[in-house]
Short mmCIF file of C-alpha atoms in Angstrom, two decimals:
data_model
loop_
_atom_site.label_atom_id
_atom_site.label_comp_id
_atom_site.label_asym_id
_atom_site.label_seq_id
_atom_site.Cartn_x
_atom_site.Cartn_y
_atom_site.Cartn_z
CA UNK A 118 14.36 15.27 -23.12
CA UNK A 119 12.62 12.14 -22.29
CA UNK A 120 12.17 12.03 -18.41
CA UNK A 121 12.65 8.54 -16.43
CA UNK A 122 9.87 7.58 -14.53
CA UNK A 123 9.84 6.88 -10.50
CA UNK A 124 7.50 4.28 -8.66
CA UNK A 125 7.00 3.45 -5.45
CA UNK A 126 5.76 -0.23 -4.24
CA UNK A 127 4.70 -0.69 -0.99
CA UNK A 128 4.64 -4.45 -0.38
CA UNK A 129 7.09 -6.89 -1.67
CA UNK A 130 3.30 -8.63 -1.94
CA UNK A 131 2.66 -6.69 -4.89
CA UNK A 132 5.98 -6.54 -6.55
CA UNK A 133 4.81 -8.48 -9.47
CA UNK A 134 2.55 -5.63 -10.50
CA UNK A 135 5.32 -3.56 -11.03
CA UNK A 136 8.37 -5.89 -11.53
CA UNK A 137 10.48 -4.57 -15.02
CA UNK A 138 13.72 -6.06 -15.82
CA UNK A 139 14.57 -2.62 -17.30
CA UNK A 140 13.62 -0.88 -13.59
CA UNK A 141 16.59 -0.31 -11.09
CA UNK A 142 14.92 -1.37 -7.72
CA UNK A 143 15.68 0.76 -4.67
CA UNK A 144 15.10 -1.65 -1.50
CA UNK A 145 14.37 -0.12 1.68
CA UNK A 146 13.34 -1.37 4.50
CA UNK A 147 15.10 1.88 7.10
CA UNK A 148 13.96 -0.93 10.41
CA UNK A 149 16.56 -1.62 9.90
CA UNK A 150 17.81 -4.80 7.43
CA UNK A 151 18.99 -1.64 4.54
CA UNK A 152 20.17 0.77 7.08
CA UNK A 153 22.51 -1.77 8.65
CA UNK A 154 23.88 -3.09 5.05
CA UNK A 155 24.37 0.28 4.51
CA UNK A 156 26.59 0.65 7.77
CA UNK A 157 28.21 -2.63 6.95
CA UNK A 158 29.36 -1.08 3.66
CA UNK A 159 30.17 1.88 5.09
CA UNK A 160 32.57 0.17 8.30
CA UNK A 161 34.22 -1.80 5.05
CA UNK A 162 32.53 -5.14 4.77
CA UNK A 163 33.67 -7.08 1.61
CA UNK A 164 30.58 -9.06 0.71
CA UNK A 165 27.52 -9.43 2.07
CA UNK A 166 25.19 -12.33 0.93
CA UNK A 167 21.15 -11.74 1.75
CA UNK A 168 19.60 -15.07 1.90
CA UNK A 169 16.08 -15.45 2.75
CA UNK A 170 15.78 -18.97 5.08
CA UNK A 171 16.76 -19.02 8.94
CA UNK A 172 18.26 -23.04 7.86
CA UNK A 173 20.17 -21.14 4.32
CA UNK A 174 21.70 -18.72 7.16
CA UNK A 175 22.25 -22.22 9.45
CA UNK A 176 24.42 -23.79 6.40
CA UNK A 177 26.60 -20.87 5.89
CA UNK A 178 27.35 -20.89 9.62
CA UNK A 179 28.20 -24.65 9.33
CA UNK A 180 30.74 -23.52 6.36
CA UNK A 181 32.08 -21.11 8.92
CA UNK A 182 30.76 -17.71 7.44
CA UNK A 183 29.78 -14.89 9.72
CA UNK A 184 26.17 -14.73 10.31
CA UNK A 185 24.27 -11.84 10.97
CA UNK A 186 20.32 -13.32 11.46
CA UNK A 187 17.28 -12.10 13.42
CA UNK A 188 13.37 -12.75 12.93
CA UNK A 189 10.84 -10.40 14.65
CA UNK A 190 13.66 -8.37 16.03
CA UNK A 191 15.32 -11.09 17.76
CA UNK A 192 18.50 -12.43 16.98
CA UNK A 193 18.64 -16.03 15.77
CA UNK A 194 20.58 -18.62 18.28
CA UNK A 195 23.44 -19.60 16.21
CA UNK A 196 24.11 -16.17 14.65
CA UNK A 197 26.97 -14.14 15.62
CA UNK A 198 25.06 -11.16 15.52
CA UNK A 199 21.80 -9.62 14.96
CA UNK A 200 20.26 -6.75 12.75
CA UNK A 201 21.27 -3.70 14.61
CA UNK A 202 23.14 -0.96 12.64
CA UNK A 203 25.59 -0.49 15.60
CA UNK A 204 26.61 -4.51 15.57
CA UNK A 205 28.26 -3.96 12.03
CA UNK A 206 31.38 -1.96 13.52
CA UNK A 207 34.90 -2.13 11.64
CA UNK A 208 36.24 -4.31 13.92
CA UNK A 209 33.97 -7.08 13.40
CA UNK A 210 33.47 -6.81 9.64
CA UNK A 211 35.98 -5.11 8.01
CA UNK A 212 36.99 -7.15 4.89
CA UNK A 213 34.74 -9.76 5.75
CA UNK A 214 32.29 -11.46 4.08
CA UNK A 215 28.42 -11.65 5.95
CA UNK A 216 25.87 -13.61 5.54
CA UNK A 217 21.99 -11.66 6.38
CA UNK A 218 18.71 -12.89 7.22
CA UNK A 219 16.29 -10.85 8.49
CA UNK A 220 12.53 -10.67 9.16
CA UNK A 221 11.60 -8.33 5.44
CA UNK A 222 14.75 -6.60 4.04
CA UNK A 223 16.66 -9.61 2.31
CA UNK A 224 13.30 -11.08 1.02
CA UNK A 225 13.04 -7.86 -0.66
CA UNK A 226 16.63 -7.62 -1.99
CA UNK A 227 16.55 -11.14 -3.54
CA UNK A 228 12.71 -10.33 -4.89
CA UNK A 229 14.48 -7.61 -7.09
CA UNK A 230 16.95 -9.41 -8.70
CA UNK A 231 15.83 -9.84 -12.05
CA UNK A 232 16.03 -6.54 -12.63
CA UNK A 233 18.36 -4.02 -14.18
CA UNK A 234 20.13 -3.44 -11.20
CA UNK A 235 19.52 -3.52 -7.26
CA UNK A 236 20.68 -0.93 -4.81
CA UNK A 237 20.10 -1.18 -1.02
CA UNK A 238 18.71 2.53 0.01
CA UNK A 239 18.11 4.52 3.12
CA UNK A 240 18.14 7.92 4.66
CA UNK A 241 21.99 7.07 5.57
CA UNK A 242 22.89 7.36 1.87
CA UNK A 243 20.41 9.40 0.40
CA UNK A 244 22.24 12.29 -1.41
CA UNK A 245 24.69 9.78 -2.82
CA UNK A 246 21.60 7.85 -4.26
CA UNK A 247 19.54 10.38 -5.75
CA UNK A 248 23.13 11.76 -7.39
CA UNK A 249 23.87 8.14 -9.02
CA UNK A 250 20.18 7.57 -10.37
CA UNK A 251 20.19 10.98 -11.64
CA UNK A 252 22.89 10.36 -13.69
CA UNK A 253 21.61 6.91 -15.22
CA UNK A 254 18.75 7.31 -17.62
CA UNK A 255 16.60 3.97 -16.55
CA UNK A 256 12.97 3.95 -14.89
CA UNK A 257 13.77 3.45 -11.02
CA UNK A 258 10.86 1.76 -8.97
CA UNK A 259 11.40 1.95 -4.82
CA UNK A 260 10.35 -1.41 -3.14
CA UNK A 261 9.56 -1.10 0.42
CA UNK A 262 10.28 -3.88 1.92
CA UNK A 263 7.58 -3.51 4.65
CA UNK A 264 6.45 -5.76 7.65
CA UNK A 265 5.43 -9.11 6.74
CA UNK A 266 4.42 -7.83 3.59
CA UNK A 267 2.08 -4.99 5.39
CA UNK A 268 2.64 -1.06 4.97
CA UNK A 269 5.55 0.15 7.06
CA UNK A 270 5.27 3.47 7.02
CA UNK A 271 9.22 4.30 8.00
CA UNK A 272 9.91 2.53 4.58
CA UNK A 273 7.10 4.84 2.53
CA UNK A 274 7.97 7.92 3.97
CA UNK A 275 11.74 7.52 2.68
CA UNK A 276 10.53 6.24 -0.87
CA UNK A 277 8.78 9.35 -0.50
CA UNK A 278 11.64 11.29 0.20
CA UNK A 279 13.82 9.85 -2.32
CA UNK A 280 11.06 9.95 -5.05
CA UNK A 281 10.93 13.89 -4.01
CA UNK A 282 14.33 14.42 -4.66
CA UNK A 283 14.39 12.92 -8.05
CA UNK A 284 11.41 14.62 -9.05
CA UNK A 285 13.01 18.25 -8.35
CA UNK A 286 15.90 17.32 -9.96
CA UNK A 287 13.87 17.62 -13.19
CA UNK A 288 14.82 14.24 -14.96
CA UNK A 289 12.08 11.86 -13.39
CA UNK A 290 8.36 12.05 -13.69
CA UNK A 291 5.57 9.91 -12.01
CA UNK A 292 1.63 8.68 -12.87
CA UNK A 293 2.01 6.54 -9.94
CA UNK A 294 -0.34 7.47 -6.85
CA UNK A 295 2.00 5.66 -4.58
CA UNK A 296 4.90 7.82 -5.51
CA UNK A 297 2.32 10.55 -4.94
CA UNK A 298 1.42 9.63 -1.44
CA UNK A 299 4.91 8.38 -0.26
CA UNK A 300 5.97 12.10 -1.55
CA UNK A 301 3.16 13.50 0.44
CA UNK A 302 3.83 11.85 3.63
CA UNK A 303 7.43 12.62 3.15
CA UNK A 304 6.35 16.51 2.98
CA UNK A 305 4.45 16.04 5.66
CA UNK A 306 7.44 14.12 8.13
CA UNK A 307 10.26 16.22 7.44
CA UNK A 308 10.13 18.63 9.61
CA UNK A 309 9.95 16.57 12.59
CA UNK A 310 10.86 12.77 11.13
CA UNK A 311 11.21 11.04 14.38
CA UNK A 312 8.42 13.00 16.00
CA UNK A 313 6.07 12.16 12.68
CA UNK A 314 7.72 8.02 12.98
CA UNK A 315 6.85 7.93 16.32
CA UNK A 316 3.56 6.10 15.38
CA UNK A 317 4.70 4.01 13.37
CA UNK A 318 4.17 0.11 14.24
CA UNK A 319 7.79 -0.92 13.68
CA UNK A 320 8.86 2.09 16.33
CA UNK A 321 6.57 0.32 19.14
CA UNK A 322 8.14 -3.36 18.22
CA UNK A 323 11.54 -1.98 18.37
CA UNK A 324 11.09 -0.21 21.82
CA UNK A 325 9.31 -3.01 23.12
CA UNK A 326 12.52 -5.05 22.33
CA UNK A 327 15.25 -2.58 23.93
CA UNK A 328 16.30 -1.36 20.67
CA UNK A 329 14.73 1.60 20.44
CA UNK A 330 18.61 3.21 20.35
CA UNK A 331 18.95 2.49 16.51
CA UNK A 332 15.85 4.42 15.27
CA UNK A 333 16.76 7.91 15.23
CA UNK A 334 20.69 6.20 13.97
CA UNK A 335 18.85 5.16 10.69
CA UNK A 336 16.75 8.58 9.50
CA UNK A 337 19.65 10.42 9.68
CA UNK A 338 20.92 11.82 6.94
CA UNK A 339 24.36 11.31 4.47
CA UNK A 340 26.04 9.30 6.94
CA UNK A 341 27.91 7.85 4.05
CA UNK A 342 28.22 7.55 0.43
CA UNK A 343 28.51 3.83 0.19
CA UNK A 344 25.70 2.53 -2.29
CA UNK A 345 25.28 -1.12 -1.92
CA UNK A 346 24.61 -3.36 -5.28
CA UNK A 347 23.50 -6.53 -5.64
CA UNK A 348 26.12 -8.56 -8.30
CA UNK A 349 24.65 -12.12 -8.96
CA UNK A 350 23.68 -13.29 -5.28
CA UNK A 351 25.94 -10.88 -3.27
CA UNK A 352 25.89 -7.39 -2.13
CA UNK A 353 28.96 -5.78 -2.89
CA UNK A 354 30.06 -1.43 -3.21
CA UNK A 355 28.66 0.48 -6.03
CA UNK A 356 31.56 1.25 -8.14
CA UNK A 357 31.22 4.85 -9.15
CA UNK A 358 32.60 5.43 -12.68
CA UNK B 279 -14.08 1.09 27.87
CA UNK B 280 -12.36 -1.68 25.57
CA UNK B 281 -11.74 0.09 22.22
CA UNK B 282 -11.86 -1.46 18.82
CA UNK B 283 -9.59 -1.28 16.08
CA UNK B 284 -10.20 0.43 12.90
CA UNK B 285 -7.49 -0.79 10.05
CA UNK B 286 -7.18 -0.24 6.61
CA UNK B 287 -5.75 -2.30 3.61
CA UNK B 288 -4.72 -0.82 0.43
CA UNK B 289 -4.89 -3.18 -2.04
CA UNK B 290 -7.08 -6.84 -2.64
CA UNK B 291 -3.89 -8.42 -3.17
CA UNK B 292 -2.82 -8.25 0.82
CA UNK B 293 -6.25 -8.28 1.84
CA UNK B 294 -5.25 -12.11 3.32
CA UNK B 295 -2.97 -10.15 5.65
CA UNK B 296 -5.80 -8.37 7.40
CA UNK B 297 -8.38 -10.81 6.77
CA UNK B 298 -10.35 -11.60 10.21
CA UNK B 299 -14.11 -13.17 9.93
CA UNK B 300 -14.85 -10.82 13.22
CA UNK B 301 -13.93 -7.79 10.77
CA UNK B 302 -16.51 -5.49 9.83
CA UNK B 303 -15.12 -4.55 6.42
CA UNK B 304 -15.72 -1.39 4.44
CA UNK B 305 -15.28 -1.69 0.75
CA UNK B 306 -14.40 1.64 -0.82
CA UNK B 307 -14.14 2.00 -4.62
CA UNK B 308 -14.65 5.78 -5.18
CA UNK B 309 -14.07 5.98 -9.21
CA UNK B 310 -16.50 4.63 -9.43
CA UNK B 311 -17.91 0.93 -8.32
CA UNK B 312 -18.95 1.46 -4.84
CA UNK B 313 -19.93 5.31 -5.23
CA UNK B 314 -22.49 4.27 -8.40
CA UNK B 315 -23.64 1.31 -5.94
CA UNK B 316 -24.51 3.80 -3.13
CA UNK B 317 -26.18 5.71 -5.80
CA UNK B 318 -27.86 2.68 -7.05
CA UNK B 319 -29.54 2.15 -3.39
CA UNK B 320 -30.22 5.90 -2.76
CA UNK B 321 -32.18 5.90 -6.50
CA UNK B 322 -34.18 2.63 -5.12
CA UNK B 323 -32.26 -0.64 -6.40
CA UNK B 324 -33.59 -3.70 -4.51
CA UNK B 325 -30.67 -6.12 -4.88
CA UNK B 326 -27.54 -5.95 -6.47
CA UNK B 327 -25.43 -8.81 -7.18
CA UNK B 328 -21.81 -8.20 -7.69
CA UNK B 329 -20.25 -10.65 -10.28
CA UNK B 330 -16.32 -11.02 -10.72
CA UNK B 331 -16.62 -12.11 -14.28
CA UNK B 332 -17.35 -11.17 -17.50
CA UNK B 333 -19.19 -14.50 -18.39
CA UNK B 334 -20.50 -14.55 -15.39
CA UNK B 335 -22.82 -10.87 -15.98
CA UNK B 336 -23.10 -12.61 -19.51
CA UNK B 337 -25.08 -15.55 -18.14
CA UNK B 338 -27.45 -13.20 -15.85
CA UNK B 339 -28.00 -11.69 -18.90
CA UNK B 340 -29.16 -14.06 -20.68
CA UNK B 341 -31.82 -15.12 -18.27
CA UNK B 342 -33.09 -11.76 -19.01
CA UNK B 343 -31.57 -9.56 -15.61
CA UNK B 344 -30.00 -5.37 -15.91
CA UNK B 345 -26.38 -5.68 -16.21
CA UNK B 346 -24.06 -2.70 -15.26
CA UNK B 347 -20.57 -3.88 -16.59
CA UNK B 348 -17.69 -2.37 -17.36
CA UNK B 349 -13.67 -3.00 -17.73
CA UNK B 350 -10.99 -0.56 -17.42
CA UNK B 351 -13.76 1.96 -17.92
CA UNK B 352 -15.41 1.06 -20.68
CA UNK B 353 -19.58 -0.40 -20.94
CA UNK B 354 -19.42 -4.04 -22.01
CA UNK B 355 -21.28 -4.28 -25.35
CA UNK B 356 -23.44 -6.69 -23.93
CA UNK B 357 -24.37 -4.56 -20.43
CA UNK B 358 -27.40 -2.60 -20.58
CA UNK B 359 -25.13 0.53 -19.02
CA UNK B 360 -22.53 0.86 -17.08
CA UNK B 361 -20.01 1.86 -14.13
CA UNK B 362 -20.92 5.27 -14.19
CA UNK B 363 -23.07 6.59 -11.05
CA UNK B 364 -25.50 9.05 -13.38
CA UNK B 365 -26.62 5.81 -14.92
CA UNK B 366 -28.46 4.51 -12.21
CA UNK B 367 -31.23 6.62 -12.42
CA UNK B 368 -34.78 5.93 -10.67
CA UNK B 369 -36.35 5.48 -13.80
CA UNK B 370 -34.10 2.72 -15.13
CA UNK B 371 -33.19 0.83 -11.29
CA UNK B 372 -36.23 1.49 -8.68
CA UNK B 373 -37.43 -1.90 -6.77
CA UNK B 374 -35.50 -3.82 -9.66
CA UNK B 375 -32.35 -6.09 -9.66
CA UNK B 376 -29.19 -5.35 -11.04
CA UNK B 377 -26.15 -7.56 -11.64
CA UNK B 378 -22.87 -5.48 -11.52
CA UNK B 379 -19.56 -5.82 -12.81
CA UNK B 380 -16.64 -3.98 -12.77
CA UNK B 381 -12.84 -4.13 -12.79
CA UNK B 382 -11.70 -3.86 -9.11
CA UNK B 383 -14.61 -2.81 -6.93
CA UNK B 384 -16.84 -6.22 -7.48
CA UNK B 385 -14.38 -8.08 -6.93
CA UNK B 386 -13.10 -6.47 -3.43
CA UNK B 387 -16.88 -7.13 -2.09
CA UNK B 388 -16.80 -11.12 -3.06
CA UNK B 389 -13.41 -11.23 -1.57
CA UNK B 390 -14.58 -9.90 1.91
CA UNK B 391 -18.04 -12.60 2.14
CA UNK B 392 -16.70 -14.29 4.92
CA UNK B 393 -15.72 -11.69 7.68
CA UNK B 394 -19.11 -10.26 9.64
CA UNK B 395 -20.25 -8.03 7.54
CA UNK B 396 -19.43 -6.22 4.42
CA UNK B 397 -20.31 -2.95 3.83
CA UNK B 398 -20.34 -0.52 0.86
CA UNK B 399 -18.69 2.87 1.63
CA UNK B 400 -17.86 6.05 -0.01
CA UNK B 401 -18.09 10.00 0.54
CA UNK B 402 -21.64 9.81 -0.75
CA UNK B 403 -22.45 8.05 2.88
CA UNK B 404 -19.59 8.79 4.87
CA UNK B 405 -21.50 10.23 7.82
CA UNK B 406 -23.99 7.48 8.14
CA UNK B 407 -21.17 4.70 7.85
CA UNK B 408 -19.45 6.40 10.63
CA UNK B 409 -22.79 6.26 12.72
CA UNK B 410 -23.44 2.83 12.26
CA UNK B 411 -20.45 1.44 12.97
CA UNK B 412 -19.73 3.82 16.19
CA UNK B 413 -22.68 2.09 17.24
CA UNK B 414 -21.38 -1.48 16.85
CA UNK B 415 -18.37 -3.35 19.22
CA UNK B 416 -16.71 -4.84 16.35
CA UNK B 417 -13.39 -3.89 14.80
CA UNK B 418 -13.32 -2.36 11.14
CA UNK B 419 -11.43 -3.29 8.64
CA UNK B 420 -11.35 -0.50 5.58
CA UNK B 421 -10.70 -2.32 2.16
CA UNK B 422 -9.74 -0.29 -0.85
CA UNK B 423 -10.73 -1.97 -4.24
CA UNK B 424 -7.51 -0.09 -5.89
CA UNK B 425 -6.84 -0.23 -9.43
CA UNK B 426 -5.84 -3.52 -10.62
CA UNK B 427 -4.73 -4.36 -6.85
CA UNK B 428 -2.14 -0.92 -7.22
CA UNK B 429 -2.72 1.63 -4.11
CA UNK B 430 -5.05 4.21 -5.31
CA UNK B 431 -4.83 7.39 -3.81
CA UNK B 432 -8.87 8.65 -3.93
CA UNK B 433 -9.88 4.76 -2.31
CA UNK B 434 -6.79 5.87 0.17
CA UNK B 435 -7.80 9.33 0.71
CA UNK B 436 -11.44 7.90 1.25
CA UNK B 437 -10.14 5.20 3.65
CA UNK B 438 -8.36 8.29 5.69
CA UNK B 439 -11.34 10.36 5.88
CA UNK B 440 -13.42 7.31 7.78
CA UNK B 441 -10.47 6.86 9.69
CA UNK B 442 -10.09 10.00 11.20
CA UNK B 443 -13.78 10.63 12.04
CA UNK B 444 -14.03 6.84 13.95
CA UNK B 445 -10.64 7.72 16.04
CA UNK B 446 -12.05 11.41 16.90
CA UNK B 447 -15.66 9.41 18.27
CA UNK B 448 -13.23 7.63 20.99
CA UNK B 449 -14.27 4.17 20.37
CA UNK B 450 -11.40 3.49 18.26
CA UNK B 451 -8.16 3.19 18.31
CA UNK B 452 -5.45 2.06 15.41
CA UNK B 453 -1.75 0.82 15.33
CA UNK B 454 -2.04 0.39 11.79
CA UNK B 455 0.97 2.03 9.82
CA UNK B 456 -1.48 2.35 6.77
CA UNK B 457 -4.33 3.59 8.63
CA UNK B 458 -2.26 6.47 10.09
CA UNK B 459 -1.14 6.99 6.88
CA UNK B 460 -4.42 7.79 5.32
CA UNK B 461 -5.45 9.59 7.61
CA UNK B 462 -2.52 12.22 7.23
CA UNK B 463 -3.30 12.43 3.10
CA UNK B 464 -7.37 12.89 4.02
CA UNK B 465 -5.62 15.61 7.03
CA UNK B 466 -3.66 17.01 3.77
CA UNK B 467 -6.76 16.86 1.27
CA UNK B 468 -9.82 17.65 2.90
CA UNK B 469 -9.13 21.36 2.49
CA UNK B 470 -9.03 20.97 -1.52
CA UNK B 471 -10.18 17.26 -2.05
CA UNK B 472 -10.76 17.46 -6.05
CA UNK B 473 -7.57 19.95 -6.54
CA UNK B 474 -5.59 17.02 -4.44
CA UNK B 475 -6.62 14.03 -6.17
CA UNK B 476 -6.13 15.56 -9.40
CA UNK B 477 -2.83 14.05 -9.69
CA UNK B 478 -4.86 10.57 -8.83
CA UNK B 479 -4.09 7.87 -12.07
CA UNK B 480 -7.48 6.84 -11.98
CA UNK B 481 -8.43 10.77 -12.47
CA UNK B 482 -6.62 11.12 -15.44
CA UNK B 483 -7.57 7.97 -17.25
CA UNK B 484 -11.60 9.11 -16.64
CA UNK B 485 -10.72 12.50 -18.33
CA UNK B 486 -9.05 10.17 -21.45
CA UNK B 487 -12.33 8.22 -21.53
CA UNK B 488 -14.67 11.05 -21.21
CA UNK B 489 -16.10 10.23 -17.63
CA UNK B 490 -14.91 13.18 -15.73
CA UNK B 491 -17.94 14.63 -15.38
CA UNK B 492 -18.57 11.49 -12.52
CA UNK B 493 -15.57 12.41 -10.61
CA UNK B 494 -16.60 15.64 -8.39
CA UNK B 495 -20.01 13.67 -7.63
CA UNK B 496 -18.06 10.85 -6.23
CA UNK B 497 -16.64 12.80 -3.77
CA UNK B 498 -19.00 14.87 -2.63
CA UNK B 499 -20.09 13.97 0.92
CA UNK B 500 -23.33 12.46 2.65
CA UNK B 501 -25.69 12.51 -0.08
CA UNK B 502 -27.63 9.93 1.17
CA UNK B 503 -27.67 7.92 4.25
CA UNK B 504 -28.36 4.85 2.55
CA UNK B 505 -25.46 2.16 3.19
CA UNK B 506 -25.65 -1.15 1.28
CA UNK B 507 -24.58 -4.35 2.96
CA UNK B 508 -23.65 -7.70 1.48
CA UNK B 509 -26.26 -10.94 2.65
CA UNK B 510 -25.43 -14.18 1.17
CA UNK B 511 -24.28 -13.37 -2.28
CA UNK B 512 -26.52 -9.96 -2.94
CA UNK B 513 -26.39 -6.59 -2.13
CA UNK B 514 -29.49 -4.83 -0.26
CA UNK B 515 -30.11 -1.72 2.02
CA UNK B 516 -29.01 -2.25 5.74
CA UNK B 517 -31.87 -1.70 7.62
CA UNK B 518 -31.09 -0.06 11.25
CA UNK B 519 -32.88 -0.70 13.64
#
């Protein structure tokens, strides 16, 4: 049987070198822009639209959309809310459509669209992941989103776990040494994945904000089963067949 | 004491990100550029000149200088040898100058001129690097020349290994996501650092073209204490004072 492969990019800065329209693209950027999409899907938003600009977020909020908008962990002025997993309860969203512009995640998710297909990732949905990519039979590349475009290492250690996962499960193969060392550093974490985290840049930035509270939220595990996909410009529920 | 900051880039292509002309930089190529350059200075070079281009070694040629050239791994038919370290014997390179080109590692050292100093690093003079730059009050910036501006895992591995031994001297200190990373694949290889980057791309495609042989040399550790520095546009021995 011919085995898929699995790559892992770990700048959106060097996406080009392995950009594929036959790839599906795993974003993740778990600080937090994919966990809280996830969580949005998950609490039963409709639609969610990424767009990259503070003033494209601005228009939608002059057409009256909800806006959820922060740079540098700081929620924008005229957004309703920021980029915190726990902002994106039921209440607020269910049904809805969102607009999202954050600091790395969206840049990502609209970087990947010219590819097969785009699925927002994270620890929160892992098992439902791996399961779905195991059972299509494309090349999947992981694109860390990252910070500003430099090596988060939150992001690498869950391409690391995911491309771990779909290398035991016998139908993916890899050449690619950042597969290799995101797999590593995943073996590595596990035991202990906020402990290992804890030096991570992106941990000190959140604490140093107050929002420390949402870190050890997004590495957990199978809160949901919700993948998000993007269709044309908007992020809408995997439909499993 | 005011500590300085050791960081470390994995790949040319975000090298802007990290780019500060109060950086000393470290340019690590292990397979092969900057190991065959150390090896170049240890066997008695006097000056080597990196070149980016093809046409550009082709001109130095023909006003009569030694080219070492190479792309993807192969001597240029017009090079008098090329990127491998056993070809820069005393015999062929002592007190002469060489022009060098090769697919990522040449290219990494141009790209670095203006920060405020550039040196060449690798296993071959890992001890003496550390020395010398324990000994200066300037932060370090580690550049790997990657493959084709992809993360390569021995440059990485390499980049880990300085890492570690600058933060256990004290005078450094890192918040760098991809210099903590590194360090935990050296803290993973250094027990078995051939068996480890065996699954290394760059590995395999030296066994396809033959050059194995070059590959347990490169990463053997303080052979000399010779480390070459950039001045101007040439290479030459760093003389300590």
């Amino acid at each position: 049987m011919k085995k898929n492969s699995v790559e892992v990019c770990f700048s959106p800065l060097v996406y080009p070198l392995y950009e594929n329209p036959e790839n599906i693209v795993v974003v993740v950027d778990i600080l937090r822009a994919t966990s809280s999409i996830i969580t949005a899907f998950h609490n039963g938003v409709e639609r969610l639209i990424p767009v990259r600009t503070i003033d494209e977020a601005r228009a939608y909020k002059d057409r009256g959309y909800l806006i959820a908008a922060e740079r540098d962990g700081k929620v924008l002025d005229f957004a309703d809310f920021g980029n915190s997993p726990d902002n994106f309860t039921p209440e607020r969203i269910k049904g809805r459509t969102i607009v999202y512009s954050t600091t790395n995640g969206t840049q990502a998710i609209q970087m990947a669209g010219h590819s097969r297909q785009v699925l927002v990732g994270g620890f929160l949905n892992i098992s439902a992941l791996t399961a779905y990519l195991q059972e299509q039979h494309h090349n999947v590349l992981i694109l860390c989103a990252a910070w500003k475009n430099k090596f988060s290492l939150e992001d690498s250690v869950f391409a690391g776990a995911l491309t771990d996962r779909l290398l035991a499960g016998g139908r993916f193969t890899t050449i690619c040494d950042s597969a290799h060392a995101a797999r590593d550093l995943w073996l590595l974490a596990q035991g202990d994945l906020i402990g290992y985290i804890d030096k991570a840049a992106n941990r000190s930035r959140l604490k140093k904000l107050g929002l420390d509270h949402a870190v050890e939220y997004c590495h957990t595990q199978d809160v949901t089963d919700v993948i998000p996909v993007l269709e044309g410009d908007v992020l809408v529920r995997l439909k499993k067949l």
